[in-house]
Amino acid sequence: METKDFNSIESKWQANWAKNGLFNTPASPKKKFYLLEMFAYPSGDIHIGHFRNYTIGDVFWRYLKMKGFDILHPFGWDAFGLPAEEAAIKRKLHPGDWTMNNIKTSRETLKQLAISYDWDREVITCTPEYYKWTQWVFLTLYKMGLAYRAGSSVNWCPSCKTVLANEQVEGGICWRCKSEVTKRKLEQWFFKITDYAERLLNDIDKLNGWPENIKIMQKNWIGKSEGTEIKFQIPNPKLQVSVFTTRPDTIYGVTFMVMAPEHPLVKELTTHEHKKEVEEYIRKAALKSEMDRTTTGEKDGVFTGSYAINPLSGEKVQLWVADYVLLHYGTGIVMGVPAHDQRDFLFAKKYNIPMKVVINPKDKSLSTETMTEAYNDPGTMVNSGPFNGINSVEGIKKITEYVKEKGLGKATTHYRLKDWLLSRQRYWGAPIPMIHCPKCGVVPVDEKDLPVLLPPDVKDFIPKGRSPLSDVPSFMNTTCPKCKGHAQRDPDTMDTFVCSSWYHLRYSDPKNSNAPFGKDKVKEWLPVDLYIGGAEHACGHLIYFRFITKVLHDAGWLTFDEPAKRLFNHGMVLDANGEVMSKSKGNVVSPRQLMEEWGIDVSRFAMLFFAPSDWEIKWHEKGLIGAKRFLVRVWNLINASIESRQDGTNSKEETANNNLIALKRKLHQTIKRVTEDIDPKLEFNTAISAIMELVNELYAQIPNPNSPIPNHGVIKEAIKTVVVLLAPFVPHLSEEMWQKLGEKNSIFTQPWPLYDADMLVAEKIELVIQVNGKVKSKIIVSTNAAEDEIKTKALEDDKIKELLDGKTPRKMIIVPKRLVNIVP
Ligand code: ANZ
Ligand code: ZN
């Protein structure tokens, strides 16, 4: 078997599958399964990471098919987004042409890889047929009061010249171009995802089929924090501010207050004397990224010159401005408790602000003179007026009750999650379907006028900090849907995460031109039964698609409010040295190259055998060589068995033959292992090793490798089963072998084998125990019991124990399947 042989088998069966419409979605599913892999961003040809993701899906599809499921397994393209524009700028191509060309190439590769997609259901997010409905999603949110415009300080990438969502800023760095992100003020569109924070959080507990790590990441991202809001009076100028704290028990220890530099009251609260310094500080803070501001380490700030009054102790404390306080968390003002909060401790040390201990650990009195760090654990409240002596955990409740009673504050909940900023000042995206009218203000486009088409005649994509669409008068000039007067379109386009937030729904009815999808269709197929993709989407896409599913549920379009029952994160593909494959490193293995050099089946088999699907794998040639060797071994076995084919079995001989009984048992054990490793585990590597063991066992039954295989029913059954069990992993080769075995129909119409539970248990036999050659007792062991197990069992026998009287025997001889002789 050479690669060309594999290749010709592959083309033969692909033509057959295409002719018979193997991958078509059944019209009215009875036993439905919606299998979805994250769609692809078309940046060139598909790469090895895609190949892994989609092959995992394909193995599962083929298994489900043989299990008799009616499966929806679609594919599509996340086709809007920045790289298309960058390529357009660099290569002087239109972003649309660049994108569609990449889709063409990638689709061709996926087809050649025979991934079981129903290409009839393909969606491409940059086509008007699709983005019409992305715009509809926007309008739906707008009508529900969930889309709003606000001027805000936004993450700004000075190099991409665009606004970025929080999810696109990693450690203060732009996710794409890796340059430092700064802040800028712009009018932006937001989705009110914070209205759904509580539901998004609570429903995580419904996601039984999701990996724990993703659920934890989402919980942290939503970041629910229960605390207390406490009012502080400022005597001059007479004002009132609130702080948000999770430690109201430390209120008597407050020695200063800090406001976020962007806080609207900063100006008013800064005295003339400190004005210059504060203004300079604010200017610098605006340039810092959120990450820089919040990471641990020494913090700096400036004094405003004003003071606040502690509502409980009546003490006067300094009011500072520092950028470690964020405007959009809590109230944007914090109370500083240096003795019990490390950040405050460092701040107070640096600026010589007084400290005050109000919580003491058990059996110890702290002193600010000797403290080298803040004490932030619970303890006993001291220097806290009427609350002295109370345990601080209890104190949290007591103080909260107290401030509520006195009208000084209340218990509140805050979330870290922020509203979803979705407008982009870029060309290659779905236009926001809103109109700005000088008379009527902001007016939504009529649904019947969708899609708002992206004009093709744009030449200049160079980012300028405003959308390139704002320079296209034919696009911008329109009439107001309300007053019919002259008006302007919104020049911004939508974040691509909006496109991908609802694509899972569109697949149920991808050609519908009257609605985003038919309610009946979506009910027939959704929710997704298994969603496969990378863990890097934990807090971006995977939160957005849960959010939009909930919104469309609330709008009456869906009967469910979670998009996917099960989520599976596949691992990364690394090179042999454990490095991420990348073009610049020159260590990329492309699926196309693999296909040509090894064939598809050998490549997938090697990849699946490297490691469990959720682990990272190190790609190495040895794996391919091994995969090929094994598959050729199976191929030879099939050929030898065909040569020996005779009809009828010899049942008498079969029962008499202990080896054949063992083979039968192994066969059923293998079916059980492979089935469970595929479903639910998706641990294909161990499934494959189980099949390898069975093949070894089969070879052991062949007296002479060159002679025909003995004509026993069990052997025949085992050989057939090997081919069926291999089908999800090496679909083409299995079809060919299946045909060779005389079968007429596709192996994928064959039911998945069931195992016989009775056959799994090893058979028992009786062994005689002798002492010095004389029969003394008997034990029962399974036929395949190991020597150690037999020895232990023999020594544990009551009669033998008595005879040996605690002594260790000098020798034990085992005659397999007959007796154990003990020499004391
Ligand atoms: C006083 C205090 C004393 C605090 C103490 C902590 C310990 P989580 O749990 O993450 O929600 N905080 C409040 N708003 C803030 C803002 N806008 N920017 C930065 N920090 C802010 O954190 C809540 C705590 O973070 C609050 O409780 C507040 O500091 C700080 F011994 O108040 B704490
Ligand atoms: Zn108008």
Tab-separated table of C-alpha atoms and ligand atoms in Angstrom, residues 435-441 443 479-487, ligand 2:
chain	number	residue	atom	x	y	z
A	435	ILE	CA	-30.209	56.579	10.672
A	436	HIS	CA	-29.365	59.953	12.162
A	437	CYS	CA	-31.974	62.538	11.368
A	438	PRO	CA	-31.445	66.222	12.227
A	439	LYS	CA	-35.128	66.438	13.208
A	440	CYS	CA	-36.000	63.012	14.652
A	441	GLY	CA	-32.682	62.017	16.139
A	443	VAL	CA	-34.134	56.330	13.934
A	479	THR	CA	-33.998	59.760	3.968
A	480	CYS	CA	-35.362	59.543	7.467
A	481	PRO	CA	-37.901	56.705	7.820
A	482	LYS	CA	-39.998	58.931	10.108
A	483	CYS	CA	-40.121	62.414	8.596
A	484	LYS	CA	-38.821	61.521	5.119
A	485	GLY	CA	-36.411	64.422	5.400
A	486	HIS	CA	-32.751	64.323	4.542
A	487	ALA	CA	-30.740	62.181	6.975
B	2	ZN	ZN	-36.499	62.467	10.663
